[in-house]
Short mmCIF file of C-alpha atoms and ligand atoms in Angstrom, two decimals:
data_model
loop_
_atom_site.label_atom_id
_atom_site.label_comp_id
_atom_site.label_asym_id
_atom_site.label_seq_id
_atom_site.Cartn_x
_atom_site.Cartn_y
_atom_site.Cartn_z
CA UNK A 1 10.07 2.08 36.10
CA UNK A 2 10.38 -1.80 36.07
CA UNK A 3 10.72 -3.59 33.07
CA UNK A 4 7.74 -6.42 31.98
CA UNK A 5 9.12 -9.51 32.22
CA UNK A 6 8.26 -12.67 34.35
CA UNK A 7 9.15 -11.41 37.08
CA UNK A 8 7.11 -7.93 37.24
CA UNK A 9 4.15 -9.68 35.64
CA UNK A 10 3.01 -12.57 38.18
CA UNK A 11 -0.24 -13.47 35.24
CA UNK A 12 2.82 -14.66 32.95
CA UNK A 13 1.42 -13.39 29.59
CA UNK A 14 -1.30 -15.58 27.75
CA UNK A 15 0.07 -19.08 26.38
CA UNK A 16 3.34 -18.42 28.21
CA UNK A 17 3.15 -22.12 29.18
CA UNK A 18 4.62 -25.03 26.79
CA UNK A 19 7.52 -25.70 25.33
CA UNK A 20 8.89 -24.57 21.74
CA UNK A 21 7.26 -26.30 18.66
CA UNK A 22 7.57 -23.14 16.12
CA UNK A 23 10.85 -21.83 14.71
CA UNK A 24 9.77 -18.45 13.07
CA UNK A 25 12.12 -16.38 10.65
CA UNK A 26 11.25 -12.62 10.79
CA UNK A 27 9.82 -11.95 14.24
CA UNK A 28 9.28 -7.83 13.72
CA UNK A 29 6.12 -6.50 14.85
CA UNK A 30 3.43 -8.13 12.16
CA UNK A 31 4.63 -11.66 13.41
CA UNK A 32 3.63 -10.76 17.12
CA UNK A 33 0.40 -9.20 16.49
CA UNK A 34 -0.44 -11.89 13.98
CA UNK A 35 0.56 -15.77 14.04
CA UNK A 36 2.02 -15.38 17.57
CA UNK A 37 -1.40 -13.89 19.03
CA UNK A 38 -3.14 -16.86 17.42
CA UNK A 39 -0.42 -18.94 18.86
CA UNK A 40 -0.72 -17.77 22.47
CA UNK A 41 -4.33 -17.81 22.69
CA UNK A 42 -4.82 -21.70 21.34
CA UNK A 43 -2.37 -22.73 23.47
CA UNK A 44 -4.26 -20.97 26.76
CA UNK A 45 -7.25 -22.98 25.23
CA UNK A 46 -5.94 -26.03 24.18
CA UNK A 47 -2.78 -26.69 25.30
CA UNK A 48 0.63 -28.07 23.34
CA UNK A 49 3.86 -27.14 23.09
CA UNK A 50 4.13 -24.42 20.49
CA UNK A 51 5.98 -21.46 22.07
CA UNK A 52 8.04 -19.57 19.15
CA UNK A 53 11.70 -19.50 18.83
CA UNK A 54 11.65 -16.14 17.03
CA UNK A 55 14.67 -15.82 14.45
CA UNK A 56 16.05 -12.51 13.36
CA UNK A 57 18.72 -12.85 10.82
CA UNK A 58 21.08 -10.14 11.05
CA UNK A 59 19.39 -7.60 13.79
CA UNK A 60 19.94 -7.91 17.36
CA UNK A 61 17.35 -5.47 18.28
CA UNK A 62 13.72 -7.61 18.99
CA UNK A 63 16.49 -9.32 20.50
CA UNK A 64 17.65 -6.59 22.84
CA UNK A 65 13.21 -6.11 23.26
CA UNK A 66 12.37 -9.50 24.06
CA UNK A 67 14.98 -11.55 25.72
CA UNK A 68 15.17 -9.41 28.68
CA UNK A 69 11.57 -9.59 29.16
CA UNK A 70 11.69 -13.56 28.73
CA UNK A 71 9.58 -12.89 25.10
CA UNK A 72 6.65 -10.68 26.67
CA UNK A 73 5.29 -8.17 25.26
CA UNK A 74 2.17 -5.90 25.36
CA UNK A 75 -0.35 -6.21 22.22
CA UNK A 76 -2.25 -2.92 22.15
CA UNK A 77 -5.64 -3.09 19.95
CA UNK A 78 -6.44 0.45 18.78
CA UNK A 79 -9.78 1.47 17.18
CA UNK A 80 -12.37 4.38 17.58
CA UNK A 81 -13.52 2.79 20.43
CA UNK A 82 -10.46 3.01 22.35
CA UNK A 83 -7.75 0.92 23.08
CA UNK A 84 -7.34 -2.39 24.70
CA UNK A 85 -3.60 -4.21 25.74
CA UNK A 86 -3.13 -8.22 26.43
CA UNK A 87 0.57 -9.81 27.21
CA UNK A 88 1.33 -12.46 25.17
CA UNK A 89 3.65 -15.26 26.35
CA UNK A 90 4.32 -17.24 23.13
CA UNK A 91 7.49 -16.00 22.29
CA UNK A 92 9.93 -18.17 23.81
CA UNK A 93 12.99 -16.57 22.81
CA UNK A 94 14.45 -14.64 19.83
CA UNK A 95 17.87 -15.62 18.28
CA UNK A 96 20.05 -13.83 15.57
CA UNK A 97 20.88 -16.14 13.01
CA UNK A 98 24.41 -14.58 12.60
CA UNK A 99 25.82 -14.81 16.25
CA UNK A 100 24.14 -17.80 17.09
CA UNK A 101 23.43 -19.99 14.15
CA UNK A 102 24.12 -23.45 15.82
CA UNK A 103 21.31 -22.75 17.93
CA UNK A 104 18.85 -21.76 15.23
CA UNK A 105 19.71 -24.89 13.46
CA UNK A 106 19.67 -26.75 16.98
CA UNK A 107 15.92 -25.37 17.26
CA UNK A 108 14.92 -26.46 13.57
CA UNK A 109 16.48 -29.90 13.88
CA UNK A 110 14.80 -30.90 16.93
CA UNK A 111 12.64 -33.32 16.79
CA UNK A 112 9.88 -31.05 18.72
CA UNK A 113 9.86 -28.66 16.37
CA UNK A 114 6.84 -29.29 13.78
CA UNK A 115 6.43 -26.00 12.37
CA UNK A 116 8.76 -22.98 10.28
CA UNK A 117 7.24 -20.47 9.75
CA UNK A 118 8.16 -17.20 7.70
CA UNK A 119 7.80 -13.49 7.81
CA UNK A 120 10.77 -12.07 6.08
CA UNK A 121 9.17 -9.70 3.54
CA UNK A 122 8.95 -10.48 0.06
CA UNK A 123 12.36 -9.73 -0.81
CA UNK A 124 13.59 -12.13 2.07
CA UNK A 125 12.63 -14.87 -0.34
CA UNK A 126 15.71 -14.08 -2.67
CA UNK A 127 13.83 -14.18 -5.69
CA UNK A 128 15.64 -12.71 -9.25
CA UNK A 129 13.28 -10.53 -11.43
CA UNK A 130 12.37 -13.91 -13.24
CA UNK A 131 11.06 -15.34 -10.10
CA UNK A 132 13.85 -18.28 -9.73
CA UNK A 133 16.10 -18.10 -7.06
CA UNK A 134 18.63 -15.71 -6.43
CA UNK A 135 21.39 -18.06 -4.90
CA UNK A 136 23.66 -15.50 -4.13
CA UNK A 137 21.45 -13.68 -2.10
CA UNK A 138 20.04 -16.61 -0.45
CA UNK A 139 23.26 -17.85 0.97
CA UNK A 140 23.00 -15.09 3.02
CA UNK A 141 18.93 -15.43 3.71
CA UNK A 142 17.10 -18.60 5.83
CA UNK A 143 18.06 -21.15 2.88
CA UNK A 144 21.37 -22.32 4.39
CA UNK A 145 19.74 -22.57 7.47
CA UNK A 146 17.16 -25.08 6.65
CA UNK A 147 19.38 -26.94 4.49
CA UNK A 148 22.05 -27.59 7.62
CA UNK A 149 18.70 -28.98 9.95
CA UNK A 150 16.96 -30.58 7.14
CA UNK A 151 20.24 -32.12 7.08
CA UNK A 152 20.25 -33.48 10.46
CA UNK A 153 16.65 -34.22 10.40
CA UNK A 154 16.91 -36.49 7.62
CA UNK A 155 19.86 -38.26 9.28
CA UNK A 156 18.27 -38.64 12.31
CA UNK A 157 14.55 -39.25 11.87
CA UNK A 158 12.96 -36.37 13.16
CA UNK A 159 10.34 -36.41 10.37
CA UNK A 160 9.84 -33.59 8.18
CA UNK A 161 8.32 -29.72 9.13
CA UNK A 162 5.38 -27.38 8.16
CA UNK A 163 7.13 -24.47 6.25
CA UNK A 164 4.31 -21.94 6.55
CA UNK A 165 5.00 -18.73 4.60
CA UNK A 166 2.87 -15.37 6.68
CA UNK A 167 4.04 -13.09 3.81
CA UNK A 168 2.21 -11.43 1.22
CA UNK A 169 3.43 -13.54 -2.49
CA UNK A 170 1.00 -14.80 -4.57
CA UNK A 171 0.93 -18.68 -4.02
CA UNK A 172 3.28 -17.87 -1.01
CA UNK A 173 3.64 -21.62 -0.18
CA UNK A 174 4.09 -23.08 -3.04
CA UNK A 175 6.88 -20.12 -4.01
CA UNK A 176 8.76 -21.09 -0.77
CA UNK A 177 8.05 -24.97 -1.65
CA UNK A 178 9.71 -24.33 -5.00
CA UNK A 179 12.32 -21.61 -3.63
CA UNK A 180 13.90 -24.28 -1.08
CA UNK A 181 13.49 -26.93 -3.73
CA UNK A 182 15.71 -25.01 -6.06
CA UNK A 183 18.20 -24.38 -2.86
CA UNK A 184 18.56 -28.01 -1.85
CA UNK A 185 18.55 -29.51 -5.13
CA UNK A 186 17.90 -32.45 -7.31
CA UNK A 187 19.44 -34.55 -4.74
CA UNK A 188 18.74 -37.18 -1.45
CA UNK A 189 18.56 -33.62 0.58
CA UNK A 190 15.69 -32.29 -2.07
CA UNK A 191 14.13 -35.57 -2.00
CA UNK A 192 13.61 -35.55 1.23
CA UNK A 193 12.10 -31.96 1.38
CA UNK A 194 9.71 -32.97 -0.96
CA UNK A 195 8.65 -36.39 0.72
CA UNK A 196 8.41 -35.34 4.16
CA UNK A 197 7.83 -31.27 4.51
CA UNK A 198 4.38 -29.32 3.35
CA UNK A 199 4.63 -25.84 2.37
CA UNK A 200 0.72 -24.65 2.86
CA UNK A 201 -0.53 -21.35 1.30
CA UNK A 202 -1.50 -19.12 3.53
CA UNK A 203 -3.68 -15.42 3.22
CA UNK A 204 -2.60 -13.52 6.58
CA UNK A 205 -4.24 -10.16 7.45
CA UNK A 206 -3.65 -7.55 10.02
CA UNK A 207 -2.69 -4.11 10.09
CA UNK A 208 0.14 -3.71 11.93
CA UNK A 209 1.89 0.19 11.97
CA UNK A 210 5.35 0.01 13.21
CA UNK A 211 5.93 1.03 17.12
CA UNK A 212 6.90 4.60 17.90
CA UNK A 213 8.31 5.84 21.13
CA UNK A 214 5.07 7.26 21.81
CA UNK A 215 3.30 4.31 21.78
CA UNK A 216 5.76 2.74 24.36
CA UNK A 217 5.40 5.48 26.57
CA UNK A 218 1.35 5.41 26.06
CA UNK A 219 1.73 1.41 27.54
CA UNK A 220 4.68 2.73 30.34
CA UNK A 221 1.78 5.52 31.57
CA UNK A 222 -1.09 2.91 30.98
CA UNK A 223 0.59 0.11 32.67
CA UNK A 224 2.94 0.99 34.88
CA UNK A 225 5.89 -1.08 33.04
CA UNK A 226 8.32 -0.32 30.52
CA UNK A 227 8.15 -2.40 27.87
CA UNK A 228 10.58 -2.42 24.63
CA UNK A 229 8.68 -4.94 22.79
CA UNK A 230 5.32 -3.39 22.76
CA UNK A 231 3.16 -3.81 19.30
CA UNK A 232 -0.14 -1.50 17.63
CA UNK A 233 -2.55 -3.38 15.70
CA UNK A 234 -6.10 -2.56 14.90
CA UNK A 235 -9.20 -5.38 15.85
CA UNK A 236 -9.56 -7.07 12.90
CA UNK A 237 -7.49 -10.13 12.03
CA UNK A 238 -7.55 -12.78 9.57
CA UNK A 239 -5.93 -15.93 8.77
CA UNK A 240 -6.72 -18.38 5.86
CA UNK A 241 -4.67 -21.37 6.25
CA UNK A 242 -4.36 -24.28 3.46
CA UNK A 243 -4.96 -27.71 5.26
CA UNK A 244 -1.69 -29.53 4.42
CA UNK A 245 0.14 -29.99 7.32
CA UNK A 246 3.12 -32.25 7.60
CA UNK A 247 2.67 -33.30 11.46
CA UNK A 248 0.92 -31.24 14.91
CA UNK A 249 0.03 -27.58 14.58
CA UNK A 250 -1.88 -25.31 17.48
CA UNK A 251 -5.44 -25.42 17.84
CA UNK A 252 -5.35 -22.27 15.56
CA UNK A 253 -9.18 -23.07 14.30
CA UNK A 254 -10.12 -22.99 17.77
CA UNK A 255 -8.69 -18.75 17.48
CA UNK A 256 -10.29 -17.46 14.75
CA UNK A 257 -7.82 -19.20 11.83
CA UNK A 258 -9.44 -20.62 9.37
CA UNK A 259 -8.67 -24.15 7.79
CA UNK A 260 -9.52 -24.38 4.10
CA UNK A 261 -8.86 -26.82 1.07
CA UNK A 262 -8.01 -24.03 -1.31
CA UNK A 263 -6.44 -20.58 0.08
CA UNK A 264 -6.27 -18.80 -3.69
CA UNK A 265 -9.54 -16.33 -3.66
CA UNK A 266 -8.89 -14.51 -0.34
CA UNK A 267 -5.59 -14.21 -0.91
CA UNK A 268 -5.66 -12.66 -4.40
CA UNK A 269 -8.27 -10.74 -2.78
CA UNK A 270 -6.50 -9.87 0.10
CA UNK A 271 -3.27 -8.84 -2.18
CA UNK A 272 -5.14 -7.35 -4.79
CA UNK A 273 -7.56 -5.06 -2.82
CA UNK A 274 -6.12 -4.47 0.14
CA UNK A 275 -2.70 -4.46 -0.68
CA UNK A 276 -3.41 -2.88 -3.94
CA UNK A 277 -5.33 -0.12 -2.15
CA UNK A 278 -2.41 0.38 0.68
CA UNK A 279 0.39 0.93 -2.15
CA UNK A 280 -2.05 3.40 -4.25
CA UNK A 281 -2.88 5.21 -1.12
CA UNK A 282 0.69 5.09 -0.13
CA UNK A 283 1.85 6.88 -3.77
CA UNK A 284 -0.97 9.17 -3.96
CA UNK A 285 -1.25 10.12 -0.35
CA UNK A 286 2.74 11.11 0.14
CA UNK A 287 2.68 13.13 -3.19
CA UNK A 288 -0.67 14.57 -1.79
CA UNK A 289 1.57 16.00 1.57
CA UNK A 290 -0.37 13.27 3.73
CA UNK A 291 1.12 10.82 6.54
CA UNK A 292 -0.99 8.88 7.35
CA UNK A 293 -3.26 6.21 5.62
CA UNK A 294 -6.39 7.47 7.14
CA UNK A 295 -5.70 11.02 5.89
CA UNK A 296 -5.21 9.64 2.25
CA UNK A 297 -8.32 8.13 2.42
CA UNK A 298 -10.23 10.33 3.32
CA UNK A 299 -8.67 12.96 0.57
CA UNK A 300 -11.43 13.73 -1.82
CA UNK A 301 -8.84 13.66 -4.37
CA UNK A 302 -8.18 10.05 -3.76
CA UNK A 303 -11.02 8.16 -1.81
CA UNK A 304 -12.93 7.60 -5.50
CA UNK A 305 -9.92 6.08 -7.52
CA UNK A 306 -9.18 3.66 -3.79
CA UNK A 307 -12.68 2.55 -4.71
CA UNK A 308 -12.55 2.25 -8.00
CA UNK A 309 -8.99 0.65 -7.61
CA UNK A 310 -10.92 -2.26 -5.67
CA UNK A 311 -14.52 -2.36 -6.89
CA UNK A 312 -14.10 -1.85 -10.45
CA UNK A 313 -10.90 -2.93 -11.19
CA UNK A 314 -9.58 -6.00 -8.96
CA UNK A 315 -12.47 -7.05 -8.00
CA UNK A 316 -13.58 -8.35 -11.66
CA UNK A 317 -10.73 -9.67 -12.31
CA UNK A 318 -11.35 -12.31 -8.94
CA UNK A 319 -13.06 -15.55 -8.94
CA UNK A 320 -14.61 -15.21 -4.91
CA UNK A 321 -14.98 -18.17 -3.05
CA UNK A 322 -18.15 -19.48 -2.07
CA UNK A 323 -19.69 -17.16 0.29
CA UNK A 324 -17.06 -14.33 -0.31
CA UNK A 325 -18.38 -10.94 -1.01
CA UNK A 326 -16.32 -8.73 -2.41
CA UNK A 327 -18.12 -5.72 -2.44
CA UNK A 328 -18.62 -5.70 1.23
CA UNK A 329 -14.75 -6.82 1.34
CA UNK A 330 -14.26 -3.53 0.23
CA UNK A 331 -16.21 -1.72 1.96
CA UNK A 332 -14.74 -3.46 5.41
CA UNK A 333 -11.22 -2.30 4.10
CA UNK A 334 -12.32 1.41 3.95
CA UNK A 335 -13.40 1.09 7.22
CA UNK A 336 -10.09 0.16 8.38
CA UNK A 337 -8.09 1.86 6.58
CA UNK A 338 -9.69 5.09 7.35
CA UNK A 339 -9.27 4.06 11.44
CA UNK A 340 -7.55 7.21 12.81
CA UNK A 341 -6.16 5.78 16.16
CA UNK A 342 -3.67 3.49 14.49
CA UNK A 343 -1.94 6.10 12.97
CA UNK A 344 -0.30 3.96 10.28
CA UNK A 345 2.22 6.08 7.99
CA UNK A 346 2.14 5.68 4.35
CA UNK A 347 6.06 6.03 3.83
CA UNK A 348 6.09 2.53 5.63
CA UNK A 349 3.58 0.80 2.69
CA UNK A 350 5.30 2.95 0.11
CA UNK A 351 8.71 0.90 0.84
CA UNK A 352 9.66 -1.77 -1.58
CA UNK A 353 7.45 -1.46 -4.21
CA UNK A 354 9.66 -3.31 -6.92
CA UNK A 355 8.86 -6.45 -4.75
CA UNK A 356 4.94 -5.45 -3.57
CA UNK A 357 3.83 -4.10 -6.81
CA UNK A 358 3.69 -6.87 -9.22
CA UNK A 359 1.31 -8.95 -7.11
CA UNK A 360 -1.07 -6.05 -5.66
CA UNK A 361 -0.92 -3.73 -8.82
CA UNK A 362 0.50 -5.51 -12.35
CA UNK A 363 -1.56 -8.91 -11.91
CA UNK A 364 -4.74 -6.68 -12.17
CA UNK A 365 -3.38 -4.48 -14.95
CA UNK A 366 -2.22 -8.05 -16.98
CA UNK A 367 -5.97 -9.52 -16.69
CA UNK A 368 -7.61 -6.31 -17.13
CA UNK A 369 -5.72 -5.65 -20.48
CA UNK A 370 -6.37 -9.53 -21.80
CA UNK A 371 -10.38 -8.61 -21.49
CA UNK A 372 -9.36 -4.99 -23.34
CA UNK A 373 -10.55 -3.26 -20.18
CA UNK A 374 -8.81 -0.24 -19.15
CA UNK A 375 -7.64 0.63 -15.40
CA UNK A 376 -7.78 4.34 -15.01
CA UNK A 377 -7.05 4.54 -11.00
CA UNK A 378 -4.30 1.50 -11.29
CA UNK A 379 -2.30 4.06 -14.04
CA UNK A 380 -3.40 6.84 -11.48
CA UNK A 381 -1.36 4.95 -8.90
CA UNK A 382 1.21 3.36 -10.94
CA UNK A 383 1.91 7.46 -12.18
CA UNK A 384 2.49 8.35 -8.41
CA UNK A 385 4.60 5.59 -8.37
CA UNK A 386 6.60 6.38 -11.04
CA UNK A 387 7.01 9.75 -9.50
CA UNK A 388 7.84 8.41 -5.89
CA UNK A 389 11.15 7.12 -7.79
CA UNK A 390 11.91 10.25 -9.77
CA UNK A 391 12.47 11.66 -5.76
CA UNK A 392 9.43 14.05 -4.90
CA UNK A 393 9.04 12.55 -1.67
CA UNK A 394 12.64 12.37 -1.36
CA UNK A 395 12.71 15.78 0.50
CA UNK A 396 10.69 14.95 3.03
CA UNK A 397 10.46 11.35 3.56
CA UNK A 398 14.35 10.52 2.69
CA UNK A 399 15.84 8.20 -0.25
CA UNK A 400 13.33 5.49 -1.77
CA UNK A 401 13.62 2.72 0.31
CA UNK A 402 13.48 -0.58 -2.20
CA UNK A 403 16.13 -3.08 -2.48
CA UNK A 404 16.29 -2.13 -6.28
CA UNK A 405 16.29 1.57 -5.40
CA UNK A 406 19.29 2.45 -8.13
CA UNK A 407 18.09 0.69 -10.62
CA UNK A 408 14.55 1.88 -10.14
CA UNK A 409 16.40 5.54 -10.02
CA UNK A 410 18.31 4.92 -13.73
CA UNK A 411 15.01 3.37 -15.19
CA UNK A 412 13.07 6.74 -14.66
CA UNK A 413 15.80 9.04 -15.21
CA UNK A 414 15.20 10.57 -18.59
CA UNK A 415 11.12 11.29 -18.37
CA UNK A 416 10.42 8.95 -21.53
CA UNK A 417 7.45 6.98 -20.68
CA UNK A 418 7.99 4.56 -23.27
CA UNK A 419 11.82 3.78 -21.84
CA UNK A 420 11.16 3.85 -18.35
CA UNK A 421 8.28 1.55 -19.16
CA UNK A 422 10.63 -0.61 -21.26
CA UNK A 423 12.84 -0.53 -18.42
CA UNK A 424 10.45 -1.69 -15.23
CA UNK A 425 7.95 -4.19 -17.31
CA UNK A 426 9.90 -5.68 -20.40
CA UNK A 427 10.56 -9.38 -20.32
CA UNK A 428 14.47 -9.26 -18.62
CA UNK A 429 12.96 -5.53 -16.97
CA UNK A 430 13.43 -5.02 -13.20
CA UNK A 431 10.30 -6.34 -12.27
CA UNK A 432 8.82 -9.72 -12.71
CA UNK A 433 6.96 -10.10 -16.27
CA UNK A 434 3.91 -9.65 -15.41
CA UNK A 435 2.01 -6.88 -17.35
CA UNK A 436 3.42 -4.60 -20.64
CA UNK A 437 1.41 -1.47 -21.18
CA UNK A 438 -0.16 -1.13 -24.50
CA UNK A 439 -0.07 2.46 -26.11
CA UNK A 440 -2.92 4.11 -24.85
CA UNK A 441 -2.08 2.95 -21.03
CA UNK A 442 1.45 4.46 -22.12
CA UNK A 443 -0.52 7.38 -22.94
CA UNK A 444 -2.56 7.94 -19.70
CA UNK A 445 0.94 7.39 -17.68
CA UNK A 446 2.24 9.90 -19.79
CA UNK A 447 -0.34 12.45 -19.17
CA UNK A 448 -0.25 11.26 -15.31
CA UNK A 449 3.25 12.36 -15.45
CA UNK A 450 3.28 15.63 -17.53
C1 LIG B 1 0.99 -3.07 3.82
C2 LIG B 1 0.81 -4.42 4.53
O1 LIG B 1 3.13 -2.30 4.37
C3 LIG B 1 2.42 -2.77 3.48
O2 LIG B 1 2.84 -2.95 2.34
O3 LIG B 1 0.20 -3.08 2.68
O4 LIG B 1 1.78 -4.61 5.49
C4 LIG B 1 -0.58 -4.55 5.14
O5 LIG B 1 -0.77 -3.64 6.21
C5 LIG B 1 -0.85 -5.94 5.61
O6 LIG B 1 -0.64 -6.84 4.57
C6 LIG B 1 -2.26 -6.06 6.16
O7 LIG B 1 -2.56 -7.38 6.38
#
């Protein structure tokens, strides 16, 4: 079977056109569902030059996917109602940062490029538990990357870039505006960051389970074509987008993005329901023996603490923009969560939670407990949790997957509540200090865990 690539597919992939204008750090399968799908489809509408140089940093393999297929790949929509696949051209080409670093910094220096933009996960952004920057770890992220073309930017006059952050932090662009502040420095190089670059915030939504074999060979039978680079993503999409741009962007408004003056209430909605849902249904679904999301949530066990998770719980605790409705926010997210053709596996939310949790589960908790409400289905999850690290879903699903994963292990070792507790949330804990628990949420986590 031929492979997709320009050559096998004459109608060249929408916005295949253009040349690059985006350098993108993190180009695994939400990026290509997400910005890149916006990306392609303003430029077949509009015009520009904003094709993608896709950045991995250490992996060759979307790589090995795309290059060979000159950055096309098929976009498969999945829903109850079927199924529906586009190309999409606006991937230029994807380079590893650690065989080929002139040539990322070539792309970020020149003076075409207006935009950098960022899905690395949240622990890409090198942060220590206190939230500052972890500079030994970020030597080896994108900082030194950005420094070098900054660099060469400054020196030559290119004018400064759009750093847009597509991951899900609280305040995600000013984090990475203060993140690469601390990296470059008090100096002419930080000065210049801060005079001439814009970091906008940014709320990005899609759900985006991560490609099996069987959904490449579902596009090969469909199609006719094999194709590497193929990505599953359900119909819905959203993209809130603070208006502070430093120079051009794509005619993303013209796709479905939205442009807005303050990005804060969707995305602490976004992060606290959503996300905060995902990682309960995540805990509670794997210990339940589930797989998949829409099996969790459909769990009688579990469906009524999801809900009360968003509807009593986070959602009080949010001030909604005008026009926002967070009741029927919820009620959209069931309805996506619980679609069946997407088949997205929990064990792939449940990873990482040291770096997820504080902003989906603990910022709830902490504004819940300064009103002296409680937050029965947040303890519910943060019990299941608790128990994911002690190993039960070791057997089945393999070791916890968390970049803090031994010293989550040594903080729950031991079954005393009030140490592990002392352990994850204390001031100089693992995680970020967010939320304490007071003695009788120390209580119900006990009892959670008995
Ligand atoms: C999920 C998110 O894996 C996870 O942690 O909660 O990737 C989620 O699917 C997206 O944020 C949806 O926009």
């Amino acid at each position: 079977m031929r492979r997709l690539s320009l050559a096998t597919f004459p109608q060249a992939g929408t916005g295949s056109a253009g040349g690059i204008g985006i350098v993108h750090f993190g180009i695994g399968a939400f990026h290509r569902a997400h910005q890149a799908w916006y990306t392609a489809r303003a430029m077949a509408l509009a015009g520009g030059d904003w094709r993608i140089a896709g950045v991995s940093l250490r992996s060759g393999d979307v790589a090995a996917q795309l290059n060979p297929q000159d950055g096309l790949y098929t976009l498969v929509e999945r829903s109850a109602a079927g199924a529906t696949r586009q190309v999409i051209g606006a991937v230029a080409e994807v380079l590893v940062a650690s065989e080929d670093r002139a040539r990322v910094i070539d792309r970020l220096a020149a003076p075409t490029t207006h935009i950098a933009s960022f899905t690395v996960t949240e622990k890409g952004y090198c942060r220590a538990p206190d939230g500052r920057l972890d500079r030994a770890l970020a030597e080896a992220g994108f900082y030194p990357l950005l420094a070098e073309a900054f660099a060469r930017r400054a020196a030559g006059g290119a004018g400064g870039l759009t750093l847009i952050s597509c991951d899900n932090l609280s305040g995600n662009g000013e984090q990475l505006a203060r993140l690469v502040g601390e990296y470059l420095g008090d100096g002419p190089l930080g000065a210049w960051f801060t005079a001439n670059c814009t970091c906008p915030n940014a709320m990005v939504d899609r759900i985006v389970p991560a490609t099996t074999d069987e959904d490449r060979a579902e596009v090969a039978a469909a199609s006719g074509w094999r194709d590497e680079g193929v990505v599953v993503t359900e119909p819905f999409s959203q993209w809130v987008i603070e208006d502070r741009f430093a120079g051009p962007r794509p005619a993303w408004e013209r796709v479905g993005a939205e442009l807005v003056g303050e990005v804060a209430p969707y995305e602490t909605a976004k992060l606290r329901m959503l996300n905060g849902a995902h990682s309960a249904l995540a805990y509670l679904g794997l210990l339940a023996g589930h797989v998949f999301v829409h099996e969790a949530v459909a769990d009688p066990a579990i469906a009524p603490l999801v809900s009360r998770l968003m509807r009593e719980e986070a959602a009080p605790t949010i001030t909604p923009a005008p026009g926002q409705d967070l009741s029927a926010y919820a009620d959209a997210l069931l309805a996506r969560f619980a679609n069946s053709a997407l088949r997205h596996r929990l064990i792939q939310i449940a990873m990482d939670g040291s770096q997820k949790l504080p902003q989906r589960w603990l910022a709830t908790l902490a504004a819940r407990q300064r009103l002296g409400q409680p937050s029965p289905a947040l303890l519910a999850a943060l019990a299941a949790w608790l128990r994911h690290l002690r190993g039960e879903n070791v057997a089945r699903w393999g070791a916890v997957d968390d970049p803090l994963a031994p010293e989550l292990a040594a903080a729950v070792r031991g079954g005393d509540i009030a140490g592990t507790a002392q352990a994850l949330f204390a001031p100089g804990g693992l995680l970020p200090d967010v939320w304490q628990p007071g003695p009788d949420e120390l209580e119900t986590l006990a009892a959670a865990l008995a």
